[in-house]
Amino acid sequence: MYHRYDVLVIGAGGAGLMAAAQLANTASCAVISKLYPPRSHTGAAQGGIGAALANVEEDHWIWHMFDTVKGGDYVVDQDAAEILAREAVDAVLELEHMGLPFNRTPDGKIDQRRFGGHTRNFGEGPVRRACYSADRTGHMILYTLYQQGIKNNVQFFDEFHMLDLIITDDGICNGIVALEVRTGEIHIFHAKAVILATGGFGRVYKITSNAMAATGDGVAIAFRRGLPVEDMEFYQFHPTGIFKLGILLTEGARGEGGILRNASGERFMERYAPTLKDLAPRDMVSRCIWQEIREGRGVDGKDYVHLDLTHLPPGALEEKLPDITDFVRTYMGIDPVTQPIPIQPTAHYAMGGLPTDVDGRVTIDEVNTVMPGLYAAGEVACVSVHGANRLGTNSLVDLVVFGRRAGRHAAEYVKSVDLEPLPPEPDFRARAEVSNLLERSRGENASIIRATLQAEMMDKASVFRTGEGLAQMRTTLSQLRDAYANVSVADKGKIFNTDLLEAIELGYLLDCADAIVEGALARTESRGAHLREDYPDRNDADWLKHTLAYRTSGGIQMRYKPVVITKFEPKERKY
Ligand SMILES: Cc1cc2nc3c(=O)[nH]c(=O)nc-3n(C[C@H](O)[C@H](O)[C@H](O)COP(=O)(O)OP(=O)(O)OC[C@H]3O[C@@H](n4cnc5c(N)ncnc54)[C@H](O)[C@@H]3O)c2cc1C
């Protein structure tokens, strides 16, 4: 079936819905999402959205910008970080005006709490910058934006799975191909502009906070079509996932006063980060937890330490952290009011993704040449404000600030161009991919390949990395790819064929893993979330640059692009 719009937004999380909100009254716009919109991962975000509102104590956007640049270990584009920090203030107020129910101060302003790496006066001590709605901030953002979409008559195509981008011979993106999950039918969406807002790829790893659907579809589809992916080696592990399950316990728990303790009950973060302690940035805290475990100070000799909330004032858990309190009771059978919680780092956030400029336009080389018609915003994109390590609360800001900018830019762009004709047979790749998977009657089992991928990536490409381990992972990946080429799906039907979709998503995960591993092997230094035990120091002379990885017929090729530095010269990071 054929559809025609001015703009297509792929993904109905915070980034996609914020972009759509800008387009609703100026262009014809469709939001295409493989999930029913309120099921997008943005709805799982817990702790807060950062903005220097200064509602409870002195704060300034430039302090927020500095923290973002330092938190990202200086491989952050500072022009973009400045926009993030400046526009965060207005974006949060826009959400408030849309009706988002934030927690309030006694005098009725949006309340704010502490979060890792956010500081007063360029690093003097923690500042209260995270605006929050209990520990369901993302849920509130998602529902608020979804309501706006419905109010503004945005056309939603729910449970439509994008399979391919349509790109003309002149290199203009003018549509997508999608599979309608309910019927199995292939649809062609023809448009002047496409905004990718398909989220992250935490499912590359075994222990993750990410939803099942976080399989890197947008990243992988663009990568296959020859577009570069940026800084994929920087993947964030959040310090506090529930032991073995990976379910997230927000950093807001430490923002409210929670403390990490090792087997002997010691508050070990005091040793590593004397100023910020438990509120040091995530890359550091995750590393310190593993260091404690490796040196035998894990609780009961196991791979976990404790998050202690037992000393928080009475009522704090119910009022400010109700959902995680529930999770701990339900999944662990323990009561955080009286007992410490077993936690370990969990795969959480992709700093890398599709390179974009500050208006969300996807760029294709080291001099930032734009691909006309293609935009990306949110976790799928790398603008880059998070550099080598994102600060807590900065993803939700990224969604609304850059989702808004992408939407606004696309609204203007589509006024200035004509709709390019479709290339011949725009759906042939997508049809071939689907029929190839359905036709094979016997073959490899996708779930076994996926489990091996996730376990091996956890082992060899997570918090600690070595050249040797990564090289082994490269070999494993090529074996898994061979197996994947022979994968078959059991369900041969058309209607709600989740077997087929999971096999397709496994292909995306393999692509993302390839880019992570190749980027990590090439980057012979340690920076932010990327720690090479064989190259333990940061090396600005050789590596203060962004990775651009390209899939070519001869394998993955690396190119590099300079970091934009405007206000803050790189320094050693101390907290
Ligand atoms: C548990 C958890 C807690 C978090 N807490 C915070 C927090 O407190 N503060 C903060 O700043 N950040 C937080 N984050 C990070 C933040 O929530 C995410 O980075 C962000 O929500 C991603 O939003 P997004 O709009 O880019 O994508 P998502 O919300 O992940 O949405 C992706 C959308 O793309 C669609 N999609 C994907 N693939 C396809 C396809 N092939 N075809 C069609 N549609 C597709 C999906 O249907 C979905 O609608 C948290 C993350 C997690 C996992």
XYZ file of C-alpha atoms and ligand atoms in Angstrom:
628
model
C 0.000 0.000 0.000
C 1.178 3.549 -0.770
C 0.939 6.616 1.538
C 2.064 10.182 1.049
C 2.896 12.829 3.688
C 5.129 15.864 4.023
C 6.999 14.424 7.000
C 7.269 10.967 8.541
C 8.317 10.586 12.147
C 9.530 7.071 12.898
C 9.149 6.313 16.594
C 6.657 7.538 19.170
C 8.903 7.988 22.203
C 9.725 11.399 23.650
C 11.854 12.488 20.688
C 9.381 11.463 17.995
C 6.349 12.915 19.751
C 8.138 16.185 20.493
C 9.093 16.468 16.814
C 5.527 15.670 15.740
C 4.167 18.348 18.072
C 6.060 20.985 16.039
C 4.690 19.697 12.749
C 1.087 19.056 13.616
C -0.320 22.353 12.424
C 2.107 23.219 9.646
C 2.697 20.081 7.577
C 0.995 16.762 6.945
C 2.721 14.396 9.314
C 2.477 10.711 10.204
C 4.029 9.051 13.247
C 4.949 5.442 12.522
C 5.759 3.218 15.489
C 6.361 -0.487 15.915
C 4.852 -0.185 19.398
C 1.646 1.361 20.600
C 3.077 4.848 21.473
C 2.683 4.739 25.289
C 4.749 1.539 25.334
C 7.862 3.377 24.069
C 10.875 3.176 26.355
C 10.653 6.855 27.259
C 7.756 5.772 29.473
C 10.187 3.795 31.637
C 12.394 6.810 32.415
C 12.351 7.382 36.114
C 14.465 9.979 37.815
C 14.211 13.304 36.076
C 14.892 15.826 33.348
C 17.733 18.286 33.906
C 17.310 22.042 33.496
C 18.923 24.956 35.329
C 15.621 26.416 36.532
C 17.228 27.413 39.848
C 13.927 26.781 41.625
C 15.478 25.466 44.836
C 19.044 26.784 44.749
C 21.304 28.907 42.564
C 21.979 27.377 39.163
C 22.966 28.556 35.656
C 22.764 27.026 32.208
C 26.515 27.414 31.821
C 27.114 25.226 34.882
C 24.852 22.637 33.248
C 26.791 22.958 30.002
C 30.114 22.565 31.816
C 28.910 19.459 33.690
C 27.693 17.942 30.419
C 31.034 18.538 28.682
C 33.099 17.264 31.610
C 30.722 14.345 32.199
C 31.203 13.331 28.556
C 34.981 13.299 29.071
C 35.371 16.254 26.680
C 34.483 14.395 23.483
C 31.252 16.457 23.450
C 30.439 18.999 20.744
C 30.226 22.140 22.834
C 28.016 24.092 20.422
C 25.402 21.355 20.889
C 25.937 21.138 24.664
C 25.357 24.878 24.923
C 22.055 24.568 23.062
C 21.068 21.631 25.277
C 21.719 23.510 28.512
C 20.208 26.825 27.361
C 17.084 25.415 25.718
C 16.444 22.863 28.492
C 14.934 25.596 30.629
C 12.348 26.635 28.087
C 11.650 23.044 26.985
C 10.792 21.991 30.543
C 8.479 24.983 30.889
C 6.837 24.012 27.594
C 6.190 20.530 29.028
C 4.768 22.119 32.164
C 2.416 24.238 30.049
C 1.305 21.139 28.160
C 0.135 19.860 31.541
C 2.940 17.649 32.815
C 2.401 17.008 36.548
C 5.835 17.691 38.084
C 6.496 17.345 41.820
C 6.296 20.776 43.420
C 8.182 22.844 46.006
C 6.121 24.122 48.966
C 5.665 27.414 47.078
C 4.354 25.675 43.963
C 7.380 25.693 41.656
C 8.722 22.605 39.853
C 10.770 20.726 42.473
C 14.338 19.682 41.666
C 16.664 17.041 43.062
C 20.296 16.006 42.839
C 21.685 13.693 40.161
C 25.114 12.307 39.300
C 27.678 14.719 37.872
C 25.452 17.812 38.135
C 27.314 20.460 40.118
C 27.246 24.002 41.370
C 29.831 26.494 40.174
C 31.870 24.247 37.868
C 32.340 21.261 40.172
C 32.166 22.603 43.733
C 29.483 20.172 44.912
C 26.120 18.689 43.948
C 23.303 20.930 42.752
C 19.561 20.259 42.559
C 18.865 20.395 38.808
C 16.679 17.370 37.999
C 12.984 18.247 37.545
C 10.927 15.181 38.332
C 7.563 13.592 38.679
C 8.163 11.050 41.482
C 10.127 8.245 39.770
C 7.863 8.228 36.709
C 9.131 11.330 34.899
C 9.361 9.584 31.518
C 5.878 8.140 31.850
C 4.494 11.611 32.452
C 6.448 13.098 29.526
C 5.313 10.362 27.171
C 1.647 10.616 28.107
C 1.690 14.411 28.006
C 3.205 14.418 24.520
C 0.943 11.623 23.277
C -2.089 13.612 24.411
C -0.755 16.619 22.485
C -0.432 14.446 19.388
C -4.009 13.237 19.661
C -5.259 16.749 20.352
C -3.455 18.029 17.255
C -4.759 15.258 14.994
C -1.375 13.720 14.291
C -1.874 10.647 12.118
C -0.573 7.598 14.029
C 0.385 4.313 12.379
C 0.738 2.083 15.428
C 2.421 -1.313 15.123
C 4.059 -0.554 11.800
C 7.660 -1.775 11.733
C 10.071 0.224 9.541
C 12.219 -2.141 7.475
C 14.101 0.227 5.190
C 14.764 3.829 4.247
C 14.032 5.024 0.733
C 16.963 6.975 -0.713
C 17.057 8.333 -4.283
C 20.037 7.972 -6.607
C 20.844 11.597 -5.807
C 21.170 10.732 -2.126
C 17.906 12.277 -0.920
C 15.829 10.452 1.660
C 12.183 10.502 0.612
C 10.396 7.790 2.489
C 10.432 4.486 4.306
C 9.179 0.941 3.869
C 7.265 -0.623 6.764
C 5.592 -3.882 7.640
C 2.122 -3.670 9.154
C 2.349 -6.039 12.104
C -1.379 -6.836 12.175
C -1.534 -7.982 8.535
C 2.027 -8.662 7.432
C 1.489 -6.278 4.523
C 4.362 -4.115 3.225
C 3.626 -0.366 2.991
C 5.496 2.384 1.176
C 5.481 5.790 2.850
C 6.543 8.569 0.494
C 7.493 11.955 1.992
C 9.694 15.013 1.700
C 11.389 14.350 5.035
C 11.882 11.493 7.495
C 12.710 11.983 11.186
C 14.175 8.878 12.815
C 13.369 8.668 16.529
C 13.693 4.931 17.030
C 15.586 4.892 20.338
C 18.542 2.840 21.583
C 19.941 -0.694 21.500
C 20.455 -1.903 25.085
C 19.346 -5.377 24.013
C 22.824 -5.953 22.602
C 23.752 -6.844 26.205
C 22.515 -9.568 28.532
C 21.939 -7.421 31.616
C 20.082 -4.282 30.565
C 17.577 -1.744 31.792
C 16.182 -1.401 28.274
C 12.846 -2.660 26.985
C 12.630 -5.610 24.580
C 12.072 -3.237 21.666
C 15.398 -1.390 22.125
C 17.092 -3.143 19.224
C 18.727 -0.247 17.370
C 16.507 -0.442 14.268
C 17.088 3.105 13.026
C 20.836 2.948 13.606
C 21.198 -0.390 11.834
C 18.955 0.413 8.872
C 20.881 3.626 8.128
C 24.229 1.864 8.681
C 23.263 -0.814 6.139
C 22.442 1.885 3.637
C 25.990 3.228 3.854
C 25.434 6.025 6.346
C 27.987 6.406 9.126
C 27.353 5.731 12.821
C 29.163 7.920 15.338
C 30.938 7.031 18.610
C 29.294 3.627 18.966
C 32.073 2.432 21.301
C 30.712 4.676 24.051
C 27.961 2.618 25.670
C 26.781 3.498 29.157
C 26.319 1.071 32.031
C 24.089 2.488 34.749
C 25.483 1.672 38.212
C 22.283 0.509 39.852
C 20.403 -2.284 38.135
C 18.686 -4.934 40.240
C 21.137 -7.854 40.624
C 20.840 -10.347 37.733
C 17.663 -8.732 36.351
C 19.105 -5.404 35.233
C 15.868 -3.555 36.064
C 16.779 0.047 36.736
C 16.782 1.724 40.142
C 17.016 5.405 39.328
C 20.022 7.531 40.219
C 17.360 9.701 41.870
C 17.611 7.191 44.731
C 21.163 8.389 45.347
C 20.006 11.936 44.561
C 17.653 11.606 47.524
C 20.519 10.403 49.733
C 20.989 6.694 48.917
C 24.471 5.234 49.539
C 26.445 2.421 47.892
C 28.104 -0.043 50.291
C 30.416 -3.019 49.777
C 30.574 -6.338 51.681
C 31.905 -4.713 54.847
C 29.302 -1.956 54.731
C 31.897 0.620 53.667
C 30.709 3.652 51.671
C 33.370 2.938 49.057
C 32.620 5.857 46.701
C 34.244 8.183 49.261
C 37.574 6.633 48.320
C 37.143 7.159 44.566
C 35.289 10.496 44.313
C 35.818 12.512 47.522
C 33.662 15.488 46.463
C 30.634 13.942 44.739
C 30.901 10.449 46.296
C 27.819 8.391 45.331
C 26.784 11.128 42.903
C 29.873 10.874 40.703
C 29.051 10.288 37.005
C 27.867 6.863 35.913
C 30.986 5.706 34.086
C 33.029 6.172 37.260
C 30.508 4.656 39.647
C 29.942 1.586 37.450
C 33.697 1.052 37.208
C 34.132 1.449 40.973
C 31.403 -1.110 41.671
C 33.113 -3.654 39.415
C 36.468 -2.789 40.968
C 35.075 -3.537 44.445
C 33.636 -6.828 43.194
C 36.882 -7.826 41.434
C 38.897 -7.121 44.579
C 36.653 -9.422 46.584
C 34.462 -6.842 48.284
C 31.200 -7.853 46.575
C 28.489 -8.765 49.094
C 28.612 -12.485 50.066
C 31.447 -12.928 47.554
C 28.947 -12.430 44.729
C 28.809 -9.977 41.798
C 26.878 -7.268 43.575
C 27.084 -4.456 46.113
C 24.326 -2.783 48.116
C 22.291 0.338 47.484
C 21.275 1.442 50.945
C 18.125 3.561 51.292
C 17.247 2.516 54.845
C 18.353 5.831 56.372
C 16.145 8.047 54.179
C 13.557 10.099 56.073
C 10.241 8.332 56.711
C 7.892 8.674 53.737
C 10.667 9.580 51.251
C 10.421 6.264 49.422
C 6.632 6.377 49.068
C 6.559 10.019 48.053
C 9.579 10.366 45.795
C 10.531 6.836 44.737
C 7.307 4.795 44.785
C 7.847 2.743 41.619
C 11.346 1.511 42.403
C 10.210 0.676 45.938
C 7.546 -1.487 44.328
C 10.016 -3.095 41.893
C 12.321 -4.083 44.738
C 9.470 -5.567 46.760
C 8.063 -7.413 43.748
C 11.211 -8.686 42.048
C 13.559 -9.139 45.018
C 11.073 -9.845 47.797
C 12.860 -7.366 50.066
C 11.731 -4.122 51.636
C 14.016 -1.151 50.830
C 12.709 0.705 53.885
C 14.534 -1.744 56.138
C 16.944 -3.703 53.897
C 19.760 -2.732 51.490
C 19.225 -3.652 47.823
C 21.585 -5.911 45.814
C 22.628 -4.038 42.659
C 25.058 -4.343 39.762
C 25.727 -2.175 36.674
C 23.225 -2.622 33.846
C 23.501 -1.710 30.134
C 21.551 1.480 29.802
C 22.248 4.096 27.160
C 23.860 4.543 23.743
C 25.901 7.728 23.593
C 26.580 6.933 19.934
C 24.185 6.821 17.013
C 23.489 8.607 13.749
C 25.545 11.802 13.464
C 23.415 14.945 13.234
C 23.879 18.688 13.253
C 22.158 20.837 15.885
C 18.955 20.914 13.804
C 18.716 17.136 13.773
C 19.842 16.768 10.152
C 21.749 13.529 9.599
C 25.309 14.134 8.398
C 27.324 11.692 6.345
C 31.005 12.603 6.633
C 33.701 14.356 8.639
C 32.807 17.782 7.233
C 29.150 17.360 8.231
C 27.616 17.142 4.766
C 23.883 16.737 5.255
C 21.743 13.992 3.681
C 18.740 15.998 2.422
C 15.427 14.839 3.874
C 16.817 12.737 6.714
C 16.704 13.755 10.386
C 17.362 11.901 13.647
C 16.639 12.822 17.260
C 16.737 11.167 20.666
C 18.742 8.094 21.570
C 19.092 6.991 17.920
C 21.065 10.189 17.230
C 24.495 11.478 18.210
C 24.534 15.259 18.052
C 26.890 14.894 20.213
C 25.950 16.215 23.632
C 26.798 13.115 25.675
C 30.292 12.444 24.369
C 31.804 9.407 26.062
C 29.394 9.355 29.004
C 25.923 10.838 29.414
C 24.892 12.506 32.656
C 21.658 11.355 34.261
C 18.607 13.466 33.241
C 20.327 14.594 30.049
C 18.609 12.120 27.746
C 15.122 13.402 28.467
C 16.415 16.932 27.833
C 18.048 15.768 24.599
C 14.706 14.322 23.413
C 12.722 17.469 23.970
C 15.382 19.996 22.912
C 16.614 18.227 19.784
C 13.266 16.557 18.995
C 11.816 20.053 18.949
C 14.643 21.446 16.793
C 14.373 18.577 14.298
C 10.600 19.032 14.052
C 10.888 22.777 13.555
C 13.611 22.490 10.939
C 11.730 19.809 9.008
C 8.580 21.965 9.044
C 10.501 24.720 7.231
C 12.436 22.375 4.961
C 9.340 20.729 3.501
C 7.974 24.131 2.499
C 11.061 24.748 0.361
C 11.333 21.480 -1.601
C 9.234 19.403 -3.981
C 8.454 15.780 -3.369
C 11.099 13.743 -5.203
C 9.761 10.787 -7.209
C 10.357 7.362 -5.677
C 13.232 5.292 -7.015
C 12.139 2.138 -8.900
C 11.001 -0.729 -6.638
C 11.645 1.093 -3.370
C 10.537 -1.932 -1.341
C 12.666 -4.643 -2.971
C 15.188 -4.889 -0.108
C 12.513 -5.117 2.538
C 10.546 -7.738 0.614
C 13.694 -9.780 0.029
C 14.609 -9.650 3.726
C 11.173 -10.843 4.819
C 10.771 -13.563 2.215
C 14.278 -14.845 2.831
C 13.472 -15.344 6.519
C 10.085 -16.921 5.831
C 11.070 -19.213 2.996
C 13.826 -21.166 4.715
C 12.178 -24.225 6.206
C 15.082 -25.289 8.442
C 17.944 -23.324 9.814
C 19.533 -21.654 12.785
C 17.503 -20.581 15.796
C 17.386 -16.821 16.362
C 16.986 -17.024 20.133
C 20.192 -19.041 20.523
C 22.154 -16.550 18.406
C 20.714 -13.673 20.404
C 21.528 -15.240 23.790
C 25.126 -15.901 22.702
C 25.491 -12.357 21.385
C 24.164 -10.826 24.606
C 26.279 -12.976 26.935
C 29.475 -12.468 24.936
C 29.003 -8.710 24.589
C 28.449 -8.521 28.346
C 31.668 -10.401 28.903
C 33.920 -8.717 26.343
C 32.559 -5.298 25.436
C 30.981 -3.862 28.594
C 32.515 -1.887 31.504
C 36.072 -3.300 31.243
C 37.542 -4.029 27.816
C 40.834 -5.337 26.456
C 42.183 -5.553 22.912
C 42.313 -9.329 23.274
C 38.716 -9.685 24.449
C 37.448 -7.351 21.748
C 39.346 -9.256 19.061
C 37.718 -12.481 20.305
C 34.371 -10.724 20.175
C 35.027 -9.730 16.587
C 35.542 -13.420 15.717
C 32.422 -14.439 17.648
C 30.418 -11.807 15.812
C 31.497 -13.078 12.430
C 30.453 -16.621 13.469
C 27.114 -15.323 14.703
C 26.639 -13.485 11.443
C 27.253 -16.700 9.483
C 24.677 -18.444 11.656
C 22.265 -15.547 11.189
C 22.531 -15.862 7.414
C 20.840 -19.272 7.856
C 18.285 -18.324 10.439
C 14.752 -19.589 9.959
C 11.557 -18.630 11.728
C 9.012 -21.174 12.909
C 5.907 -19.078 12.292
C 5.284 -18.710 8.553
C 2.084 -16.703 8.944
C 1.393 -13.070 8.143
C -0.616 -11.930 11.146
C 1.291 -10.669 14.219
C 4.334 -12.697 13.273
C 6.500 -11.753 16.259
C 8.856 -14.610 15.435
C 9.692 -12.903 12.168
C 10.061 -9.477 13.785
C 12.386 -10.792 16.475
C 14.581 -12.396 13.830
C 14.700 -9.083 11.948
C 15.564 -7.233 15.169
C 18.375 -9.689 15.861
C 19.920 -8.560 12.577
C 19.881 -4.969 13.857
C 21.526 -6.005 17.124
C 24.330 -7.732 15.221
C 24.937 -4.540 13.228
C 25.074 -2.419 16.366
C 27.415 -4.903 18.068
C 29.749 -4.825 15.051
C 30.009 -1.059 15.245
C 30.533 -1.074 19.035
C 33.304 -3.658 18.836
C 35.115 -2.134 15.853
C 34.983 1.331 17.417
C 36.241 -0.032 20.738
C 39.066 -2.009 19.143
C 40.252 1.007 17.181
C 40.093 3.432 20.122
C 43.322 2.637 21.950
C 42.692 4.854 24.962
C 40.276 5.019 27.906
C 37.665 7.760 27.932
C 34.295 7.973 29.686
C 32.415 4.710 29.407
C 35.088 3.178 27.163
C 37.768 1.654 29.386
C 40.594 -0.285 27.770
C 42.623 -2.071 30.427
C 45.501 -2.272 27.954
C 45.306 1.513 27.376
C 44.183 2.849 30.755
C 44.788 6.579 30.095
C 42.878 9.153 28.143
C 44.943 10.260 25.159
C 43.831 13.648 23.880
C 46.745 13.978 21.474
C 45.510 11.046 19.375
C 41.901 10.474 20.380
C 40.100 13.730 21.079
C 37.899 13.009 18.068
C 34.645 11.352 17.066
C 34.538 7.950 15.426
C 32.538 7.551 12.219
C 32.073 3.892 11.274
C 30.897 2.903 7.775
C 29.746 -0.510 6.652
C 31.414 -1.214 3.303
C 31.686 -4.343 1.184
C 35.185 -4.800 2.590
C 34.051 -4.647 6.245
C 33.695 -1.748 8.637
C 35.778 1.318 7.830
C 36.680 4.015 10.345
C 36.917 7.713 9.751
C 37.259 10.425 12.376
C 35.859 13.885 12.847
C 37.019 16.730 15.092
C 35.287 17.639 18.356
C 33.756 21.128 18.521
C 35.351 22.996 21.428
C 34.044 26.469 22.243
C 34.215 27.336 25.952
C 35.926 24.584 27.930
C 39.400 23.234 27.201
C 39.812 19.524 28.026
C 41.120 18.868 31.532
C 41.630 15.827 33.699
C 38.316 14.719 35.223
C 38.167 14.679 39.011
C 35.045 14.526 41.141
C 14.577 2.286 32.669
C 15.079 3.570 32.106
C 15.055 4.734 32.864
C 15.530 5.938 32.345
N 15.476 7.078 33.117
C 15.885 8.259 32.582
C 15.774 9.477 33.324
O 15.263 9.513 34.434
N 16.233 10.621 32.752
C 16.764 10.640 31.499
O 17.154 11.704 31.038
N 16.861 9.500 30.769
C 16.424 8.321 31.282
N 16.523 7.176 30.518
C 16.954 7.270 29.123
C 15.804 7.759 28.253
O 14.589 7.356 28.799
C 15.895 7.217 26.828
O 17.164 7.470 26.304
C 14.858 7.916 25.956
O 13.579 7.791 26.526
C 14.814 7.414 24.519
O 13.759 8.094 23.881
P 13.548 8.042 22.319
O 12.393 8.933 22.024
O 14.823 8.293 21.634
O 13.157 6.521 22.034
P 12.103 5.489 22.753
O 11.319 6.123 23.841
O 12.898 4.293 23.049
O 11.109 5.229 21.572
C 11.494 4.549 20.398
C 10.305 4.532 19.471
O 10.715 4.036 18.202
C 9.816 3.086 17.742
N 10.561 2.173 16.862
C 11.746 1.568 17.091
N 12.092 0.813 16.039
C 11.124 0.961 15.115
C 10.898 0.427 13.823
N 11.726 -0.450 13.246
N 9.754 0.787 13.166
C 8.858 1.637 13.729
N 9.033 2.160 14.949
C 10.149 1.826 15.628
C 9.229 2.432 18.977
O 7.969 1.905 18.711
C 9.174 3.626 19.931
O 7.958 4.310 19.755
C 16.047 5.972 31.036
C 16.066 4.811 30.269
C 15.608 3.621 30.795
C 15.689 2.386 29.939
